[in-house]
Amino acid sequence: MNSIPTPTVILLDIEGTTLPVSFVHKVLFPYARKALPDLIRDRANDPAVIAALEETRAQGPDREPLDQLMAWMDEDAKVGPLKALQGIAWADGYASGALIADLFPDVPPALRAWSEAGLTLAVYSSGSAPAQRLIYTHTTDGDLTPLFSAFLDLEMGGKKDVESYRQILAKMGWAASDVLFVSDVVAELDAAAAAGLRTCQMVRPEDGTIAGTVHPVAHSMKEVADLFSLPEPVGKAQ
Ligand SMILES: CSCCC(=O)C(=O)COP(=O)(O)O
Ligand SMILES: [Mg+2]
């Protein structure tokens, strides 16, 4: 009997998959929107800020950088320089305790179980890699960053582009069929599947995610484990 091998790499989206959409849109994005004008003024000599503003001017030459950044935020554009600056803004919020990432409660037990079982865990999000690290450092469940092997962002390309997943496989040295990509967005899963990755749509009722018809659907990491024969999450989902 032929059985399908268990994935050995779990590649996770953040927003709508491990963290509620409401936290990103009602807490993180407004925090960055409020902080950006002062940040740009007060850190005008910070190389990371300078680089992000130069890239903003390059990608949005018709507006002042701050206006361009605000316009991108209005449309929830997944653009590298905006994501870099948002990450810098959030760093202050996490450091002061104003921000703490409230992951879906089923996520930490699953991450721990899969890591303990020797699976490779990685993130692929539009949020910058530093912003991803901040989230997993400052969770209500403590610092979960040691569980992850990689934090991948828009430097790999957009999440709806098949080439981005090929780039991730090449960079990480992963075989496509070993990788399970979990995301709430069907277009991202379509792109990942076209690159040969295995896929699972996370459908979170509290986020109002609409289930598609192509990719296996899970409503929690426990269901992901059941669908793909992964180790069962241990400990209580808080
Ligand atoms: C680093 S998390 C902040 C989320 C974010 O900025 C975003 O645009 C959501 O991206 P995702 O790819 O996780 O849906
Ligand atoms: Mg998402």
CSV table of N, CA, C and O and ligand atoms in Angstrom, one decimal, residues 12-17 19 24-25 28-29 76-78 83 86 90 94 123-133 135 154 159 183-185 188, ligand 1:
chain,number,residue,atom,x,y,z
A,12,LEU,N,4.4,28.4,7.7
A,12,LEU,CA,3.2,29.1,8.2
A,12,LEU,C,3.1,30.5,7.9
A,12,LEU,O,4.0,31.3,8.1
A,13,ASP,N,1.9,30.9,7.3
A,13,ASP,CA,1.5,32.3,7.2
A,13,ASP,C,1.2,32.8,8.6
A,13,ASP,O,1.1,32.0,9.6
A,14,ILE,N,1.1,34.1,8.8
A,14,ILE,CA,0.8,34.6,10.1
A,14,ILE,C,-0.7,35.1,10.2
A,14,ILE,O,-1.5,34.4,10.8
A,15,GLU,N,-1.0,36.2,9.5
A,15,GLU,CA,-2.3,36.8,9.7
A,15,GLU,C,-3.4,35.9,9.2
A,15,GLU,O,-3.4,35.4,8.0
A,16,GLY,N,-4.3,35.6,10.0
A,16,GLY,CA,-5.4,34.7,9.7
A,16,GLY,C,-5.1,33.2,9.8
A,16,GLY,O,-6.0,32.4,9.6
A,17,THR,N,-3.9,32.9,10.2
A,17,THR,CA,-3.4,31.5,10.3
A,17,THR,C,-3.0,31.2,11.7
A,17,THR,O,-3.5,30.3,12.4
A,19,LEU,N,-2.4,34.1,13.9
A,19,LEU,CA,-2.7,35.3,14.6
A,19,LEU,C,-4.0,35.9,14.0
A,19,LEU,O,-4.1,36.0,12.8
A,24,VAL,N,-4.1,42.0,13.8
A,24,VAL,CA,-3.3,42.7,12.8
A,24,VAL,C,-3.9,44.1,12.4
A,24,VAL,O,-3.3,45.1,12.4
A,25,HIS,N,-5.2,44.0,12.1
A,25,HIS,CA,-5.9,45.2,11.5
A,25,HIS,C,-6.4,46.2,12.6
A,25,HIS,O,-6.5,47.4,12.3
A,28,LEU,N,-2.1,46.1,15.4
A,28,LEU,CA,-0.8,46.4,14.8
A,28,LEU,C,-0.8,47.5,13.7
A,28,LEU,O,0.0,48.4,13.8
A,29,PHE,N,-1.8,47.4,12.8
A,29,PHE,CA,-1.7,48.4,11.7
A,29,PHE,C,-2.0,49.9,12.3
A,29,PHE,O,-1.3,50.8,11.9
A,76,ASP,N,-3.9,48.3,2.2
A,76,ASP,CA,-3.3,47.1,2.8
A,76,ASP,C,-2.3,46.5,1.8
A,76,ASP,O,-2.3,45.3,1.5
A,77,ALA,N,-1.5,47.4,1.2
A,77,ALA,CA,-0.5,47.0,0.2
A,77,ALA,C,0.6,46.2,0.9
A,77,ALA,O,1.1,46.6,1.9
A,78,LYS,N,1.0,45.1,0.3
A,78,LYS,CA,2.1,44.3,0.8
A,78,LYS,C,3.4,44.7,0.1
A,78,LYS,O,3.8,44.1,-0.9
A,83,LYS,N,6.4,47.6,5.0
A,83,LYS,CA,6.5,46.5,5.9
A,83,LYS,C,7.8,46.7,6.8
A,83,LYS,O,7.7,46.4,8.0
A,86,GLN,N,6.8,49.5,9.3
A,86,GLN,CA,5.9,49.0,10.3
A,86,GLN,C,6.6,48.2,11.3
A,86,GLN,O,6.4,48.4,12.5
A,90,TRP,N,6.7,48.8,15.3
A,90,TRP,CA,6.2,47.8,16.3
A,90,TRP,C,7.2,47.5,17.4
A,90,TRP,O,6.8,47.1,18.5
A,94,TYR,N,6.3,46.7,21.3
A,94,TYR,CA,6.6,45.4,22.0
A,94,TYR,C,7.5,45.7,23.2
A,94,TYR,O,7.3,45.2,24.3
A,123,VAL,N,8.3,30.5,9.0
A,123,VAL,CA,7.3,31.5,8.7
A,123,VAL,C,7.5,32.1,7.3
A,123,VAL,O,8.6,32.3,6.9
A,124,TYR,N,6.4,32.3,6.6
A,124,TYR,CA,6.4,33.1,5.4
A,124,TYR,C,5.2,34.1,5.5
A,124,TYR,O,4.1,33.7,5.4
A,125,SER,N,5.6,35.3,5.7
A,125,SER,CA,4.6,36.3,5.9
A,125,SER,C,5.0,37.6,5.1
A,125,SER,O,6.2,37.8,4.8
A,126,SER,N,4.0,38.4,4.8
A,126,SER,CA,4.3,39.7,4.2
A,126,SER,C,4.9,40.7,5.2
A,126,SER,O,5.6,41.6,4.8
A,127,GLY,N,4.6,40.5,6.4
A,127,GLY,CA,5.3,41.3,7.5
A,127,GLY,C,6.8,41.0,7.4
A,127,GLY,O,7.2,39.9,7.0
A,128,SER,N,7.6,42.0,7.7
A,128,SER,CA,9.1,41.9,7.6
A,128,SER,C,9.6,40.8,8.5
A,128,SER,O,8.9,40.5,9.6
A,129,ALA,N,10.7,40.2,8.2
A,129,ALA,CA,11.3,39.1,9.1
A,129,ALA,C,11.5,39.7,10.5
A,129,ALA,O,11.1,39.0,11.5
A,130,PRO,N,12.0,40.9,10.7
A,130,PRO,CA,12.1,41.4,12.0
A,130,PRO,C,10.8,41.5,12.7
A,130,PRO,O,10.6,41.2,13.9
A,131,ALA,N,9.7,41.9,12.0
A,131,ALA,CA,8.4,42.0,12.6
A,131,ALA,C,7.9,40.6,13.0
A,131,ALA,O,7.2,40.5,14.0
A,132,GLN,N,8.2,39.6,12.1
A,132,GLN,CA,7.7,38.3,12.5
A,132,GLN,C,8.4,37.8,13.8
A,132,GLN,O,7.8,37.2,14.6
A,133,ARG,N,9.7,38.1,13.9
A,133,ARG,CA,10.4,37.7,15.1
A,133,ARG,C,9.8,38.4,16.3
A,133,ARG,O,9.7,37.8,17.4
A,135,ILE,N,6.8,39.3,16.8
A,135,ILE,CA,5.5,38.7,17.2
A,135,ILE,C,5.8,37.4,18.0
A,135,ILE,O,5.2,37.2,19.0
A,154,LEU,N,8.9,39.3,2.2
A,154,LEU,CA,8.7,39.7,0.8
A,154,LEU,C,10.0,39.7,0.0
A,154,LEU,O,10.0,39.9,-1.2
A,159,LYS,N,3.4,36.7,-1.9
A,159,LYS,CA,2.9,35.4,-1.5
A,159,LYS,C,1.9,34.7,-2.5
A,159,LYS,O,1.6,33.6,-2.4
A,183,SER,N,-2.0,28.5,5.1
A,183,SER,CA,-2.4,29.9,5.0
A,183,SER,C,-3.9,30.0,4.9
A,183,SER,O,-4.6,29.0,4.6
A,184,ASP,N,-4.5,31.2,5.2
A,184,ASP,CA,-5.9,31.4,5.1
A,184,ASP,C,-6.3,31.8,3.7
A,184,ASP,O,-7.5,31.9,3.4
A,185,VAL,N,-5.3,32.2,2.9
A,185,VAL,CA,-5.6,32.9,1.6
A,185,VAL,C,-5.4,31.9,0.4
A,185,VAL,O,-4.3,31.4,0.2
A,188,GLU,N,-2.7,32.4,-2.2
A,188,GLU,CA,-1.3,32.0,-1.7
A,188,GLU,C,-1.1,30.5,-1.8
A,188,GLU,O,-0.1,30.0,-2.3
B,1,LIG,C1,4.7,40.2,10.7
B,1,LIG,S1,3.1,40.1,11.0
B,1,LIG,C2,2.3,41.5,10.5
B,1,LIG,C3,1.4,41.1,9.5
B,1,LIG,C4,1.5,42.0,8.3
B,1,LIG,O1,2.1,43.0,8.3
B,1,LIG,C5,0.8,41.6,7.1
B,1,LIG,O2,0.8,42.3,6.1
B,1,LIG,C6,0.1,40.3,7.1
B,1,LIG,O3,0.8,39.5,6.3
B,1,LIG,P1,0.5,37.9,6.2
B,1,LIG,O4,1.3,37.5,5.0
B,1,LIG,O5,0.9,37.2,7.4
B,1,LIG,O6,-1.0,37.7,5.9
